[in-house]
Amino acid sequence: MAFEKTDETLAFLMRAFSEVLRTTGSDEVEQVLPWRSLWSDADAPDIRTIPESCAERCVQAYSLAFQLLNQAEENATAQLRRLAEDRGDLVEESGSWDHTIARAVAQGLEEADVAEGLATIRVEPVLTAHPTEAKRQTVLEHHRALYRLLVELENSMWTRGERADLEAEVRACIERLWRTGEIYLEKPELRDERRMVLHYLRNIFPRVLPRTEQRLRHAWSRAGFDPKRLEDPSARPRVSFGNWVGGDRDGHPGVTASVTRQTLEEFRQAALQLVDEGLKELAIELSLSSFRQNAPAPLMERIRVWSERLCEPGRRAIERNRDEPWRQWVNLLRAALPFEKRPPAGSFRRVSELVEQLEFSRDQLERIGAGRLARNDVLPVIVQLRTFGFHLATVDMRQNSSFHDEAIQQLAVLAGIDDAENYLDWSAEERRSFLERELKTRRPFVRSRDVTGDHARAVVDLFHVLSEHLELHGDDGLGGLIVSMTRNTEDLLGVYVLAREGGLIRYEEGEPVLPLPVVPLFETIDDLEAAPDILEDYLCHPVVLRSLEWQRRRRGEPLPVQQVMVGYSDSSKDGGIVASMWSLRRAQRRLAEVAERHGVRVRFFHGRGGTIGRGAGPTHRFVRALPPNTVRADLRITEQGETIRQKYANLVTASHHLELLSAGTLGAWLSDRGGREDPEELVHSMERLAQSSRRAYEDLVQGPGFVEFFENATPIDAIEVSRIGSRPSRRKGARSLDNLRAIPWVFAWNQSRFVLPGWYGLGAGLTELADQDPARFERLVESKRERSRWAPFHYLISNAASAFSTASLEIMERYAALASDLSHAEHIFERIRTEYERTGSMLERIYGGPLAETRPRVCQLIERRSIALKPLHHHQIALLRQWRQREEDDREELVPRLLVTVNAIASGLGVTG
C-alpha cells in the first residue's frame, strides 16, 4: 500500500515537473525524465547516458526528480501512519508509543511502572552542521513549501476549483526549484549554518513538541491508562536540544571566541522572543473579565507588587486591560523578560523564576474553577519553557586534544617554565605532575592581555566568553567542553588548567571546581579500548569529583553525572562496521560499570552520522541495540547534516522522529528494569566476528596502493572542492587517510556506489565463523530470525543488508576503471568484488533467501533509485576522467558541472556522508 501511495503522489509530481519543463523551453530535458511509465503514456526511453547537448540541465532535472520522489515517499509514510492510528494499528508499528507501551504491558508491567519511566526520560537531539547538507537554505525552504502543499492536497474538503489552484501552486513551486538550482556557488559561512539551525530550533521544534506530546497522550489513552497521570509536564518525557554550530572548533579555524559569543547571544535572543510570543498569546487567551469572576486576592496583590517592582515598564503593562487582571498579570511577566545583556532590576534572571510565576498563574485559575484554561493555555507555555528556557539550545564546545596541548605549551613557554618548549614530548607522568601542580594555584601562567600564540589565545578567549556568559546568565545555555581524540586523563585535566587561565574555574572552600562538564570523546577503536581505564583514572582525581558534585547540586541530580561521548564515524573508518559496532558496545558497557563503582552515572552522548557507515540506522532499532544499563532513561544524540532536513523539515515527520527517540528511550529503561542482559554465547560469537571482520577490513585499507585507489576510484577530489559545508574535509590538510575526516570518506564511497564502510568485512567474518564453528554461527543466525531478536545482531545485519543492497557491482566497476593505470588497482578491486559476493552469500543464508525476496520493501526503494542513478554515475565518471586529465589551471570551469553530479547522486541516494 505504501508503494501505491508513493506511485500516485510521484506520478502527480512528475507530471507537474514535465509540464514545467515543456512550458519553460526544456523539451529535450523533459524527454529523459525518469519513471515516465508512472505519468506518461509514451514509452519510457532507455536512458543509458545523459545527452551532451543538455547534460547539465538533465543532471539538475534528475536531482530535482529525486527530491520529488523523497517528498512522495515521506508523504506516503505519513499518510499511512495516520490511517494506522485511525484504525488502531499503531501498536504494530515498531518504535511507536503504542508499540512500546503494549510491550511493557505484555512484560507484566503496571501503569504506574510505565508512568515512572515516562517521568524519568530525558532526550536531547544535538544539531550539528558537518559538511553533509548539499542543499542551499533557499532550496530547503522551497521544498518545505512543496511538502506543505502535498499535505493540503490530502484534504478531501477542497472543491475542484480549490484543488486546481493548489495543483497550480505545486507547479509554481517546482518551477522555482528548477530555476533556482541546488548547489552552493560559494562555500557557506558559519552564519549560514547557524541560520539553518536557528530555523529548526525557533520555528520547527516549538510547533513539533505539542504534536509529540499529543501523540503520547492518545497512545496512553488507547492503552486504557488514566490520562490524568500525564497532565503535569513533569510526568512526561523531558525533551531539550543541543547545538554544535558556533561551538565546535575541532579543525575549524572559523569558529572563534567572538563567533561563540555571538552564537550564545543569538540563541538567547531567539529564545526570549519565543517566550515573549508565547506570553503574548497567553495574554490574549486569558481575557477573563473581573465582571464575570472575581480575581483571587493573591493575584491582585502580586499584580500590585510586580507593577511597582518593574517601575515604568510595570506601569505600562497594567495601564491597559484594567478589567482583565489575568491579562495584566501576563503582561507584567512579559515586561520582566531579560532581553538586555545586563537586565534592569526586577527582571527575571533565570527561567525557573518565570516558571514559578506561571505555576502561580495555574493555581489562581484553578481557584476560580478554570482548570481547563490552566491546562490548555498556561501549561503549554510551561512545557515550552522547560524545553527552550532562555537559551533555546545548549551550545557544546569541542576542541581536539592536540590543540589543547599546543595551547598549554605556548602558555607554559610564556610563563618561563623549564623545558616548556618540549611539552609536547613530555611523558604522561611528566604532564600529570605539571598539571596537578598548576591546579593547586590560582595564579594564571600570564596576564590575559599578555597571551600570545594562536592556540593559547583561541582557548583563553573562549573560556573568557564562557565565564562572562556564566556570570550574566547562568549555565543553562552552556553545554559540555568536549575533548575529541581523548587519549589519556592528562588530555582532560589540561582543560581544567586552561579553564583557570580563562577565568572559568570557580572556587569552593578554596578548592577549584569547573562549572561545565568536561566530556571525553572516544572515537577510534584503540581509544574505545582504552576508554574504561581512562575514565577509571579520571574519576579518581579530586578536582574532577569536586566539579561533578558541584554540577550535581546545580542540576538537582540524585548522582553525579559524567558525560562521555562515543564516536561512530572514526571507529568505523578504522576497523569496519562490525568491529566499530562491537567496540562501541563493549566500551559503553565497561564505562558504565566503571562509573557505577565510583558512584557516578555516565550520560552517553552518541555521535552518529547520517549514513550506515557512520552509525546511522533506524532510530528505534539503534536505541534498542544499545547495551543493557547504559541508556538510563537519558539519550543524547547528534543529528548531522542532511539528516536534520530528512527528519525534521516537516512537522509530521519531525513529530514521528521525536516519538521514536522518546519511546525508544522508554523501551530501553523498561527493558533494563526487567533485567535485560546479553546472552553470553552470543557475546562470544560477536567477539570473534568483530575480530575476523576487522582483520579483513584492515588488510584491505592498510594494503599497498589502497589510498591511491580510493583517491582515483571515488570522486573524493570533487567532494573536497565542493561548497557543501564551512568545515575543511581534512583535519590538518595532509593527504593521508588518517587526516581525512570520516564524512568525506563515507561520502566518496557512497557516490561511487561501493558503499564500502557499510558492509565490508562482514562477509569474511561470517564465513570464518561458519567454517570454524558452525554451531555458534547457526545460533547467531537464529537470534536474528527469532521473534524476540537479539537487538545488536539484528541491527548490525539489517543495516549491513541495506548498505549492501545500495552498493552496485556494475557501477563500482566503472569507477574502479578510473584507477586502471595504478599497478595495485586491479588486485584491490578484485578483493572488493570477492568480499561483496561473499557478503551477499552470507546475507542470503541469514535471511533465508535473496534479499530482493526477503526484504522486498527496502530493495524496491533502492531499485527505483538505482534505475535513475545509472546515467548520472556514467556522466560523473566521464566528467571526472576529463577533469583529472586537465592541467590544474584549466580545471575550474568543470567544477560546477562536477558538483551538480555530486548533488544529484546524493539526492538519489538520500545521503551524503
mmCIF file of N, CA and C in Angstrom, residues 265 292 319 387 423 483 485 554 569 573 582 585 812 817 857 871:
data_model
loop_
_atom_site.group_PDB
_atom_site.id
_atom_site.type_symbol
_atom_site.label_atom_id
_atom_site.label_comp_id
_atom_site.label_asym_id
_atom_site.label_seq_id
_atom_site.Cartn_x
_atom_site.Cartn_y
_atom_site.Cartn_z
ATOM 1 N N GLU A 265 24.521 34.606 22.162
ATOM 2 C CA GLU A 265 23.619 35.749 22.258
ATOM 3 C C GLU A 265 22.450 35.620 21.285
ATOM 4 N N ARG A 292 -17.028 39.002 35.297
ATOM 5 C CA ARG A 292 -17.606 37.659 35.231
ATOM 6 C C ARG A 292 -17.134 36.764 36.359
ATOM 7 N N GLU A 319 -1.545 49.446 32.418
ATOM 8 C CA GLU A 319 -2.405 50.603 32.169
ATOM 9 C C GLU A 319 -3.555 50.271 31.229
ATOM 10 N N THR A 387 11.634 23.228 27.839
ATOM 11 C CA THR A 387 12.447 22.764 26.716
ATOM 12 C C THR A 387 13.465 23.804 26.267
ATOM 13 N N TYR A 423 57.115 20.545 25.766
ATOM 14 C CA TYR A 423 55.935 19.981 26.449
ATOM 15 C C TYR A 423 55.268 18.867 25.642
ATOM 16 N N VAL A 483 36.349 17.025 24.419
ATOM 17 C CA VAL A 483 37.744 16.847 24.015
ATOM 18 C C VAL A 483 37.808 15.701 23.011
ATOM 19 N N MET A 485 39.400 13.131 20.286
ATOM 20 C CA MET A 485 40.645 12.353 20.303
ATOM 21 C C MET A 485 41.255 12.319 21.710
ATOM 22 N N ARG A 554 23.907 21.709 41.315
ATOM 23 C CA ARG A 554 23.319 22.730 40.459
ATOM 24 C C ARG A 554 22.155 22.155 39.647
ATOM 25 N N SER A 569 31.921 7.369 13.765
ATOM 26 C CA SER A 569 32.481 7.551 12.427
ATOM 27 C C SER A 569 33.909 7.046 12.315
ATOM 28 N N LYS A 573 35.678 3.928 10.278
ATOM 29 C CA LYS A 573 36.739 4.173 9.301
ATOM 30 C C LYS A 573 37.997 3.379 9.662
ATOM 31 N N TRP A 582 30.817 -3.303 17.582
ATOM 32 C CA TRP A 582 31.068 -4.112 18.767
ATOM 33 C C TRP A 582 32.014 -3.395 19.742
ATOM 34 N N ARG A 585 29.899 -0.925 21.610
ATOM 35 C CA ARG A 585 29.019 -1.579 22.571
ATOM 36 C C ARG A 585 29.805 -2.045 23.792
ATOM 37 N N MET A 812 30.360 0.276 -9.348
ATOM 38 C CA MET A 812 31.682 0.398 -8.723
ATOM 39 C C MET A 812 32.787 -0.050 -9.682
ATOM 40 N N ALA A 817 37.561 1.612 -12.853
ATOM 41 C CA ALA A 817 38.297 1.748 -14.108
ATOM 42 C C ALA A 817 39.017 3.089 -14.213
ATOM 43 N N ARG A 857 10.576 -4.532 0.456
ATOM 44 C CA ARG A 857 10.305 -3.095 0.545
ATOM 45 C C ARG A 857 11.587 -2.284 0.382
ATOM 46 N N PRO A 871 22.482 6.616 -15.240
ATOM 47 C CA PRO A 871 23.049 7.600 -16.185
ATOM 48 C C PRO A 871 23.827 8.709 -15.496
#
